[in-house]
CSV table of C-alpha atoms and ligand atoms in Angstrom, one decimal:
chain,number,residue,atom,x,y,z
A,1,MET,CA,41.0,-24.8,-13.1
A,2,ASP,CA,42.6,-21.5,-12.3
A,3,LEU,CA,45.5,-22.0,-9.9
A,4,GLY,CA,47.1,-18.8,-11.0
A,5,ALA,CA,45.3,-16.2,-8.9
A,6,GLY,CA,47.4,-13.7,-7.0
A,7,GLU,CA,44.5,-12.5,-4.8
A,8,PRO,CA,42.3,-13.9,-2.0
A,9,ASP,CA,39.2,-15.7,-3.0
A,10,PHE,CA,37.4,-14.2,0.0
A,11,ASP,CA,35.2,-11.2,0.0
A,12,THR,CA,36.1,-8.1,1.9
A,13,PRO,CA,34.9,-8.4,5.6
A,14,GLN,CA,31.4,-6.8,6.1
A,15,ASN,CA,32.6,-4.3,8.8
A,16,ILE,CA,35.1,-2.8,6.3
A,17,LYS,CA,32.4,-2.5,3.5
A,18,ASP,CA,30.1,-0.8,6.0
A,19,ALA,CA,32.8,1.7,7.0
A,20,ALA,CA,33.1,2.6,3.3
A,21,LEU,CA,29.3,3.1,3.0
A,22,VAL,CA,29.2,5.3,6.1
A,23,ALA,CA,32.1,7.4,4.7
A,24,MET,CA,30.3,7.9,1.3
A,25,GLN,CA,27.1,8.8,3.1
A,26,ALA,CA,28.9,11.3,5.2
A,27,GLY,CA,30.3,13.0,2.1
A,28,LYS,CA,33.9,11.8,2.4
A,29,THR,CA,34.2,11.8,-1.3
A,30,LYS,CA,36.6,14.7,-1.8
A,31,TYR,CA,40.4,14.9,-2.4
A,32,THR,CA,42.4,14.1,0.8
A,33,PRO,CA,45.9,15.2,1.7
A,34,THR,CA,48.5,13.4,-0.5
A,35,ALA,CA,49.7,11.5,2.5
A,36,GLY,CA,46.2,10.4,3.4
A,37,ILE,CA,43.6,11.2,6.0
A,38,ARG,CA,44.9,11.8,9.5
A,39,ASP,CA,42.8,8.9,10.9
A,40,LEU,CA,44.5,6.4,8.6
A,41,GLN,CA,47.9,7.7,9.3
A,42,LYS,CA,47.2,7.4,13.0
A,43,ALA,CA,45.8,3.9,12.6
A,44,ILE,CA,48.9,2.8,10.8
A,45,ILE,CA,51.2,4.4,13.4
A,46,GLU,CA,49.2,2.8,16.2
A,47,MET,CA,49.4,-0.7,14.6
A,48,TYR,CA,53.2,-0.5,14.2
A,49,ARG,CA,53.5,0.7,17.8
A,50,ARG,CA,51.2,-2.0,19.2
A,51,ASP,CA,52.4,-5.0,17.1
A,52,PHE,CA,56.1,-4.1,16.4
A,53,SER,CA,57.0,-1.6,19.1
A,54,ALA,CA,58.0,0.8,16.4
A,55,ILE,CA,57.6,4.5,16.7
A,56,TYR,CA,56.8,6.4,13.5
A,57,GLU,CA,55.8,10.0,13.1
A,58,ARG,CA,53.1,11.3,10.8
A,59,SER,CA,55.7,12.8,8.6
A,60,GLN,CA,57.0,9.3,7.9
A,61,VAL,CA,53.7,7.7,6.9
A,62,MET,CA,51.7,8.0,3.7
A,63,ALA,CA,48.7,6.2,2.3
A,64,THR,CA,49.1,4.9,-1.3
A,65,SER,CA,47.0,3.3,-4.0
A,66,GLY,CA,48.0,-0.2,-3.0
A,67,GLY,CA,51.3,-1.6,-1.8
A,68,LYS,CA,52.4,-1.5,-5.4
A,69,GLN,CA,52.3,2.3,-5.5
A,70,ALA,CA,54.3,2.5,-2.2
A,71,ILE,CA,57.1,0.4,-3.9
A,72,PHE,CA,56.9,2.4,-7.1
A,73,ASN,CA,57.1,5.8,-5.2
A,74,ALA,CA,60.1,4.5,-3.2
A,75,VAL,CA,61.9,3.3,-6.3
A,76,VAL,CA,61.3,6.3,-8.6
A,77,SER,CA,62.0,8.8,-5.9
A,78,LEU,CA,65.4,7.2,-5.1
A,79,ILE,CA,66.8,5.7,-8.2
A,80,ASN,CA,68.7,7.6,-10.9
A,81,ARG,CA,70.0,6.4,-14.2
A,82,ASP,CA,72.4,3.5,-13.9
A,83,ASP,CA,71.9,3.1,-10.1
A,84,GLU,CA,72.0,-0.6,-9.2
A,85,VAL,CA,69.1,-2.2,-7.4
A,86,LEU,CA,69.6,-5.7,-5.8
A,87,ILE,CA,66.7,-8.0,-6.4
A,88,PRO,CA,66.8,-11.5,-4.9
A,89,LYS,CA,65.4,-14.3,-7.1
A,90,PRO,CA,62.7,-15.4,-7.4
A,91,PHE,CA,61.2,-11.9,-7.5
A,92,TRP,CA,57.7,-10.4,-7.8
A,93,VAL,CA,57.5,-9.5,-11.5
A,94,SER,CA,56.9,-5.7,-11.0
A,95,PHE,CA,60.2,-5.1,-9.1
A,96,PRO,CA,62.6,-5.1,-12.2
A,97,GLU,CA,60.0,-3.2,-14.2
A,98,MET,CA,59.9,-0.4,-11.7
A,99,VAL,CA,63.7,-0.2,-11.7
A,100,ALA,CA,63.6,0.0,-15.5
A,101,PHE,CA,61.1,2.8,-15.3
A,102,ALA,CA,63.5,4.8,-13.2
A,103,ARG,CA,66.3,4.0,-15.6
A,104,GLY,CA,68.2,2.0,-13.0
A,105,ARG,CA,69.7,-1.5,-13.4
A,106,SER,CA,68.4,-4.6,-11.7
A,107,ALA,CA,71.1,-6.9,-10.3
A,108,PHE,CA,69.7,-10.2,-9.4
A,109,ILE,CA,70.8,-12.4,-6.4
A,110,GLU,CA,70.7,-16.1,-6.9
A,111,THR,CA,69.2,-17.8,-3.8
A,112,GLU,CA,68.3,-21.3,-5.1
A,113,ASP,CA,71.2,-23.0,-3.3
A,114,ASN,CA,69.7,-21.9,0.0
A,115,GLY,CA,66.1,-23.0,-0.9
A,116,PHE,CA,65.3,-19.4,-2.1
A,117,VAL,CA,66.0,-17.8,1.2
A,118,LEU,CA,68.2,-14.7,1.1
A,119,THR,CA,71.1,-14.5,3.5
A,120,ALA,CA,73.2,-11.5,4.7
A,121,ASP,CA,76.3,-13.1,3.1
A,122,MET,CA,74.6,-13.1,-0.3
A,123,VAL,CA,73.7,-9.5,0.0
A,124,ARG,CA,77.3,-8.5,1.1
A,125,ARG,CA,78.7,-10.3,-1.9
A,126,ALA,CA,76.3,-8.7,-4.3
A,127,ILE,CA,76.9,-5.0,-3.3
A,128,THR,CA,79.1,-3.0,-5.7
A,129,PRO,CA,79.9,0.8,-5.6
A,130,LYS,CA,76.9,1.4,-7.8
A,131,THR,CA,74.4,-0.4,-5.5
A,132,LYS,CA,71.8,2.0,-4.1
A,133,LEU,CA,68.9,-0.1,-3.1
A,134,ILE,CA,67.8,-3.7,-2.3
A,135,ILE,CA,64.2,-4.8,-2.5
A,136,LEU,CA,63.2,-7.4,0.0
A,137,ASN,CA,60.0,-9.4,0.0
A,138,SER,CA,59.3,-11.7,2.9
A,139,PRO,CA,57.0,-13.7,2.8
A,140,SER,CA,57.8,-14.0,-0.9
A,141,ASN,CA,55.7,-14.0,-3.9
A,142,PRO,CA,56.2,-16.4,-5.6
A,143,SER,CA,58.2,-18.8,-3.4
A,144,GLY,CA,56.3,-18.3,-0.1
A,145,ARG,CA,59.6,-18.5,1.7
A,146,VAL,CA,60.3,-16.4,4.7
A,147,ILE,CA,63.6,-14.8,5.7
A,148,PRO,CA,64.1,-15.8,9.4
A,149,PRO,CA,64.0,-12.6,11.6
A,150,ALA,CA,67.6,-13.1,12.8
A,151,GLU,CA,68.8,-13.3,9.2
A,152,PHE,CA,66.7,-10.3,8.2
A,153,LYS,CA,68.4,-8.3,11.0
A,154,GLU,CA,71.8,-9.3,9.6
A,155,ILE,CA,70.8,-8.2,6.1
A,156,MET,CA,69.7,-4.8,7.5
A,157,GLU,CA,73.1,-4.6,9.3
A,158,VAL,CA,74.8,-5.0,6.0
A,159,VAL,CA,72.5,-2.4,4.4
A,160,ALA,CA,73.3,0.1,7.2
A,161,GLU,CA,77.0,-0.7,7.1
A,162,LYS,CA,77.2,-0.2,3.3
A,163,GLY,CA,75.0,2.9,3.4
A,164,ILE,CA,72.5,1.6,0.8
A,165,TYR,CA,68.7,1.7,1.0
A,166,ALA,CA,66.2,-1.1,1.4
A,167,VAL,CA,62.5,-1.5,0.5
A,168,SER,CA,60.7,-4.2,2.5
A,169,ASP,CA,57.6,-5.3,0.7
A,170,GLU,CA,55.5,-6.6,3.5
A,171,CYS,CA,52.4,-7.2,1.5
A,172,TYR,CA,52.0,-10.8,2.9
A,173,LEU,CA,53.0,-9.6,6.5
A,174,ARG,CA,50.1,-11.5,8.2
A,175,PHE,CA,50.2,-14.6,6.2
A,176,VAL,CA,52.7,-16.9,7.9
A,177,TYR,CA,52.2,-20.4,9.2
A,178,PRO,CA,53.6,-21.8,12.5
A,179,PRO,CA,56.4,-22.2,13.4
A,180,ALA,CA,57.1,-19.0,11.4
A,181,THR,CA,55.9,-15.9,13.1
A,182,VAL,CA,54.8,-12.5,11.9
A,183,PHE,CA,57.8,-10.2,11.4
A,184,SER,CA,58.1,-6.7,10.2
A,185,ALA,CA,61.4,-4.9,9.5
A,186,ALA,CA,59.8,-2.1,11.5
A,187,SER,CA,60.6,-4.0,14.7
A,188,LEU,CA,64.4,-3.6,14.1
A,189,ARG,CA,66.2,-1.0,16.1
A,190,PRO,CA,65.9,2.5,14.7
A,191,GLU,CA,69.5,2.7,13.4
A,192,LEU,CA,68.8,-0.3,11.2
A,193,ARG,CA,65.7,1.3,9.6
A,194,GLN,CA,67.0,4.8,8.8
A,195,ARG,CA,67.3,3.8,5.2
A,196,LEU,CA,64.3,1.5,5.1
A,197,CYS,CA,61.0,2.0,3.4
A,198,ILE,CA,58.3,-0.4,4.4
A,199,ALA,CA,55.6,-1.0,1.7
A,200,GLY,CA,52.4,-2.3,3.3
A,201,SER,CA,49.1,-3.4,1.8
A,202,PHE,CA,45.5,-4.0,2.7
A,203,SER,CA,45.0,-6.1,-0.4
A,204,LYS,CA,45.8,-9.6,0.9
A,205,THR,CA,45.4,-9.3,4.7
A,206,TYR,CA,41.8,-7.9,4.4
A,207,ALA,CA,40.9,-9.3,1.0
A,208,MET,CA,40.8,-5.7,-0.5
A,209,THR,CA,42.6,-6.0,-3.8
A,210,GLY,CA,40.1,-4.0,-5.7
A,211,TRP,CA,40.1,-1.1,-3.2
A,212,ARG,CA,43.7,-0.1,-4.1
A,213,ILE,CA,44.9,0.8,-0.7
A,214,GLY,CA,48.3,0.5,0.9
A,215,TYR,CA,50.9,2.6,2.7
A,216,ALA,CA,54.6,3.5,2.9
A,217,LEU,CA,56.6,4.1,6.1
A,218,ALA,CA,60.0,5.7,5.7
A,219,ASN,CA,62.3,8.4,7.0
A,220,GLY,CA,61.0,12.0,6.6
A,221,ASP,CA,63.2,12.9,3.6
A,222,TRP,CA,62.3,9.8,1.6
A,223,THR,CA,58.6,10.3,2.5
A,224,LYS,CA,58.8,13.9,1.3
A,225,ALA,CA,60.2,12.7,-2.1
A,226,MET,CA,57.6,10.0,-2.3
A,227,LEU,CA,54.9,12.5,-1.6
A,228,LYS,CA,56.1,14.6,-4.6
A,229,VAL,CA,56.0,11.6,-6.9
A,230,GLN,CA,52.5,10.7,-5.8
A,231,GLY,CA,51.3,14.3,-5.5
A,232,HIS,CA,52.0,14.9,-9.2
A,233,SER,CA,50.7,11.6,-10.4
A,234,THR,CA,47.8,10.0,-8.6
A,235,SER,CA,47.4,12.6,-5.7
A,236,ASN,CA,45.8,10.6,-2.9
A,237,ALA,CA,44.5,7.1,-2.4
A,238,THR,CA,40.8,6.9,-2.8
A,239,SER,CA,39.0,8.7,0.1
A,240,ILE,CA,36.5,5.9,0.5
A,241,SER,CA,39.1,3.2,0.6
A,242,GLN,CA,41.1,5.2,3.2
A,243,ALA,CA,38.0,5.2,5.4
A,244,ALA,CA,37.6,1.5,4.9
A,245,ALA,CA,41.3,0.9,5.7
A,246,VAL,CA,40.9,2.7,9.1
A,247,GLU,CA,38.2,0.2,10.0
A,248,ALA,CA,40.3,-2.7,8.7
A,249,LEU,CA,43.1,-1.7,11.1
A,250,SER,CA,41.0,-0.6,14.1
A,251,GLY,CA,38.0,-2.9,13.9
A,252,PRO,CA,37.7,-6.6,14.8
A,253,GLN,CA,40.4,-8.9,13.4
A,254,GLU,CA,38.6,-12.2,13.5
A,255,SER,CA,38.1,-12.3,9.8
A,256,VAL,CA,41.9,-12.2,9.2
A,257,ALA,CA,42.3,-15.2,11.6
A,258,ALA,CA,39.6,-17.1,9.8
A,259,MET,CA,41.1,-16.5,6.4
A,260,LEU,CA,44.5,-17.5,7.6
A,261,ALA,CA,43.1,-20.7,9.1
A,262,GLU,CA,41.6,-21.6,5.8
A,263,TYR,CA,44.8,-20.9,3.9
A,264,ALA,CA,46.7,-23.1,6.4
A,265,ARG,CA,44.2,-26.0,5.8
A,266,ARG,CA,44.6,-25.8,2.0
A,267,ARG,CA,48.4,-25.4,2.3
A,268,GLU,CA,48.7,-28.6,4.4
A,269,TRP,CA,46.7,-30.6,1.8
A,270,LEU,CA,48.4,-29.1,-1.2
A,271,LEU,CA,52.0,-29.6,-0.1
A,272,ASN,CA,51.5,-33.3,0.6
A,273,ALA,CA,49.6,-33.7,-2.7
A,274,LEU,CA,52.3,-31.9,-4.7
A,275,ASN,CA,55.1,-33.9,-3.3
A,276,GLU,CA,53.3,-37.1,-4.4
A,277,VAL,CA,53.3,-36.0,-8.0
A,278,PRO,CA,56.1,-37.9,-9.7
A,279,GLY,CA,59.0,-35.6,-10.5
A,280,PHE,CA,57.8,-32.7,-8.3
A,281,ILE,CA,59.8,-31.4,-5.4
A,282,CYS,CA,58.0,-28.8,-3.3
A,283,ALA,CA,59.7,-27.1,-0.3
A,284,LYS,CA,57.4,-26.0,2.5
A,285,PRO,CA,56.6,-22.4,2.1
A,286,GLU,CA,56.3,-20.6,5.5
A,287,GLY,CA,54.1,-17.8,4.2
A,288,ALA,CA,51.9,-16.1,1.6
A,289,PHE,CA,49.5,-18.3,-0.4
A,290,TYR,CA,51.6,-20.0,-3.0
A,291,ALA,CA,53.4,-23.3,-3.5
A,292,PHE,CA,56.4,-23.2,-5.8
A,293,PRO,CA,57.3,-26.7,-6.9
A,294,ASP,CA,60.5,-27.6,-8.8
A,295,VAL,CA,59.1,-29.4,-11.9
A,296,ARG,CA,62.4,-30.1,-13.6
A,297,GLY,CA,62.0,-33.8,-12.8
A,298,CYS,CA,59.0,-33.8,-15.2
A,299,LEU,CA,60.7,-32.2,-18.2
A,300,LYS,CA,61.5,-34.2,-21.2
A,301,ALA,CA,62.6,-33.8,-24.8
A,302,SER,CA,59.1,-32.7,-25.9
A,303,VAL,CA,58.5,-30.4,-22.9
A,304,LYS,CA,61.8,-28.8,-22.1
A,305,THR,CA,60.9,-25.8,-19.9
A,306,SER,CA,58.5,-24.9,-17.1
A,307,ALA,CA,56.8,-22.6,-19.6
A,308,GLN,CA,56.1,-25.5,-21.9
A,309,PHE,CA,54.9,-27.6,-18.9
A,310,ALA,CA,52.5,-24.8,-17.9
A,311,ASN,CA,51.3,-24.6,-21.4
A,312,GLU,CA,50.8,-28.4,-21.6
A,313,LEU,CA,48.6,-28.2,-18.5
A,314,LEU,CA,46.5,-25.4,-20.0
A,315,GLU,CA,46.0,-27.1,-23.3
A,316,LYS,CA,45.5,-30.7,-22.2
A,317,GLU,CA,43.8,-30.2,-18.9
A,318,GLN,CA,42.5,-26.5,-18.9
A,319,THR,CA,44.5,-25.9,-15.7
A,320,VAL,CA,46.3,-22.6,-15.1
A,321,VAL,CA,49.5,-22.4,-13.2
A,322,THR,CA,52.1,-19.6,-13.4
A,323,ASP,CA,55.5,-20.4,-15.0
A,324,GLY,CA,58.4,-19.6,-12.7
A,325,ALA,CA,60.6,-18.1,-15.5
A,326,GLY,CA,58.7,-14.8,-15.2
A,327,PHE,CA,59.8,-14.6,-11.6
A,328,GLY,CA,63.4,-15.5,-12.5
A,329,ALA,CA,63.1,-19.2,-11.6
A,330,ASP,CA,62.9,-21.3,-14.8
A,331,GLY,CA,62.0,-24.9,-13.9
A,332,PHE,CA,59.5,-24.0,-11.2
A,333,ILE,CA,55.8,-23.3,-11.3
A,334,ARG,CA,53.7,-21.2,-8.9
A,335,ILE,CA,50.4,-22.7,-7.7
A,336,SER,CA,48.1,-20.4,-5.8
A,337,TYR,CA,46.0,-21.8,-2.9
A,338,ALA,CA,43.9,-18.6,-2.8
A,339,THR,CA,41.2,-20.8,-4.2
A,340,SER,CA,38.9,-23.5,-2.8
A,341,LEU,CA,40.1,-26.9,-1.6
A,342,ASP,CA,37.8,-28.5,-4.2
A,343,ARG,CA,39.4,-26.6,-7.0
A,344,LEU,CA,42.9,-27.4,-5.7
A,345,GLN,CA,42.0,-31.1,-5.5
A,346,GLU,CA,40.7,-31.2,-9.0
A,347,GLY,CA,43.7,-29.1,-10.2
A,348,VAL,CA,46.2,-31.5,-8.7
A,349,LYS,CA,44.3,-34.5,-10.2
A,350,ARG,CA,44.7,-32.9,-13.6
A,351,ILE,CA,48.4,-32.1,-13.0
A,352,LYS,CA,49.0,-35.8,-12.1
A,353,ARG,CA,47.1,-36.9,-15.2
A,354,VAL,CA,49.4,-34.8,-17.4
A,355,VAL,CA,52.6,-36.0,-15.7
A,356,GLU,CA,51.5,-39.7,-15.6
A,357,ARG,CA,50.4,-39.7,-19.2
A,358,GLY,CA,54.0,-38.9,-20.0
A,359,SER,CA,53.0,-36.1,-22.2
A,360,ALA,CA,55.1,-33.9,-20.1
B,401,PLP,C1,54.9,-9.3,-3.6
B,401,PLP,C2,53.8,-8.3,-3.9
B,401,PLP,N1,54.0,-7.1,-3.6
B,401,PLP,C3,53.1,-6.1,-3.8
B,401,PLP,C4,51.9,-6.5,-4.3
B,401,PLP,C5,50.9,-5.3,-4.5
B,401,PLP,O1,49.8,-5.4,-3.9
B,401,PLP,P1,48.7,-4.2,-3.9
B,401,PLP,O2,49.2,-3.1,-4.8
B,401,PLP,O3,47.4,-4.8,-4.3
B,401,PLP,O4,48.7,-3.8,-2.5
B,401,PLP,C6,51.6,-7.8,-4.7
B,401,PLP,C7,50.4,-8.2,-5.3
B,401,PLP,O5,50.2,-9.2,-5.9
B,401,PLP,C8,52.6,-8.7,-4.4
B,401,PLP,O6,52.4,-10.0,-4.7
């Protein structure tokens, strides 16, 4: 039972696949500009204008090979040796690795006391004279928690006041569950986003993980630096994926709503079920497709850590969950509901068996 997946179990919607076929047949198989084809830049700009009332110019938008490359470009173009980068815990595993690649230093912010939700006060306290950047990720992988929009705005006020930069990883932008609402840092007033890079992705929203397509939105200077990084490494995002991404943004959006409804159904079931497992405490995640229960109530002399707990599940019940320690949250495990309800039900049954058997 694999409950570890970090990608949608849905197929890419047919209209998006068709757009890729048309592009191939029309010979759109050559290099593109490093920043991406004009139609994709325009579609991204239009989406941010329509949905977030944000005005971006073409010189501030670039297509990337996944949201991951947008974050990578942003970090390596900005960070020099020993610059400090604030990373709230729990974090997506690649953030500190990217900082290390740039020879910067990760400075982690503890958020557990506030249910893993970052606050402006926490950011203010963590900033030192060496701080250059903060990486924000809401909805969060792994916690699924969402920073409330008012708090996000206050965080960006601290960022602007202190003159540091921010990356907002909005890879799970569309995956929020009521009463939480879709929020992008792009909707903040322009003074608050002068030093902001938004990293966006098609991977989760449109079930396109394998297509490797995302984008970055940032001020003109930062974008220019990111274009240099990308221009001398991977050049452009795949031409065919770019054509598919234009359709993803401009075509019908029903498939997104349908996927979201299914995630919501699984989430409802999973949260109740996990909170019935003796020793588990699972806060309600407002977004993404992960539950992140605290399993410290199940640890014993023979199984002292969440890593050992995850291992026990694998060995005794062939069930895969992801240990929280890799995300900076020892004592927690990540369970993905980007998998069928049947599999979730069987997975939770097995988790319960391990816990109740007392082997954990
Ligand atoms: C928090 C977060 N950011 C970024 C990414 C990168 O996604 P991609 O490069 O596929 O767009 C992922 C993928 O798992 C993620 O979980």
